[in-house]
């Protein structure tokens, strides 16, 4: 984290009561929505640790759903998010579970669309409203949602990452950070690229065409 | 490391307010003009005003049902002319309760520096503004002064109950409010630093022990007593009372105390008020 500025100390403007359990939860929901990147009609929400224990009093469930509905942490409709979800025909159910050795404020979303597309997204609220997405469909990631993000599932072969960065450079996208994680050497690897500029559809299409790329998705940053 | 003493010395040399020094610094850091920074701060000020007004209606309830209606009670007593502590302090108490009740009931607030401690600053600000009929421009500058002190605290220590206990949240808010009150009341930057030091010294060692882990008990009422304490510290500093220990050193010792605090007293709800028999009962009933 960089040096704090005045608006970190007098701000953010948010709906209470807790920056980690409410504001951060809204951001987690919003991030799950961005990652799914399409219509969804059903969400199963699993709360872990402090989210499970004190979530009710902090409106964590309301906040998570508000985020799924694309609200921001300062939206005064957060406390009515369950009704609003209902009006929109979004089916929700909540569960509590031990998600293992994760941050105490962690949630797992399982989003489903009518045409059967499903995605599992796990993230944590790490304090002061900041969040990090930790897992997408069983792959460990580290996505704080501050940047335009490219998530790539690819075969772990020499040169793949270089091909991708070349395509990004050609599309005038400046890379801020990059992390590669892999399951087994030579098997599949997951690369997360954080960029200063939007990764547009054209660049994404070219990346998807690379023979070693299994899957690629671009995620917009949170505001 | 940032130093409030440095800011005071700069302000004295240039004959500016601390908030004006902070604005110059932030123009560089955030790459924004003074007008942009002031506009953004005035938006925050508007949210503060709204949150003060909204809680005074007494119609809000927190999710647990423990919080709500207290700001209205204090306000009603003052309006009946029965206040024990006088108009100024009574107003500040009601306003701090008000914002904290709004926060606890999922209303909109400005974290100052956190959501749990969001009542102190607006309560002191609006009360001093009214008393001295301060111009909007000066009110905004005073907010930059308080945020500047907050930046120093965040840099030398932290403003998180989980890290430093409640001294770091409501303690910081109280110090920030005290420095701001002195400036709005026409005191010098130096007097503001003394007020901040006096306020923070009085909050040292305060643990974070929220009942059932909720930002409700003791948080809401601590905002009210924090606001009162900020006014008392400002009153002393404006009268020429000096803090023997300078503000930077008080902040450093707050950080050290936070590190010595056991985990049970840092927002985990495993110590302090959170483990009293009544708190355990509340917890069991609610969950
Ligand atoms: S007791 Fe803890 S949660 Fe409550 S205001 Fe203080 S620091 Fe925040």
Coordinates of C-alpha atoms and ligand atoms in Angstrom, one line a residue, chain B residues 116 161 166 169-170 208-210 219 222, ligand 1:
Chain B
X116 CA -16.6 2.8 14.0
X161 CA -8.8 -1.3 16.2
X166 CA -9.7 1.6 20.2
X169 CA -9.7 4.5 16.2
X170 CA -11.6 6.7 18.6
X208 CA -11.1 -2.5 21.3
X209 CA -13.7 -4.8 22.8
X210 CA -16.9 -4.8 20.7
X219 CA -18.5 2.1 20.1
X222 CA -17.5 6.1 22.9
Ligands
LIG1 S1 -14.3 -0.6 20.3 FE1 -13.3 -1.3 18.5 S2 -14.9 -1.5 16.9 FE2 -15.6 -0.2 18.5 S3 -15.1 1.9 17.8 FE3 -13.5 1.2 19.2 S4 -11.9 0.3 17.8 FE4 -13.9 0.5 16.6

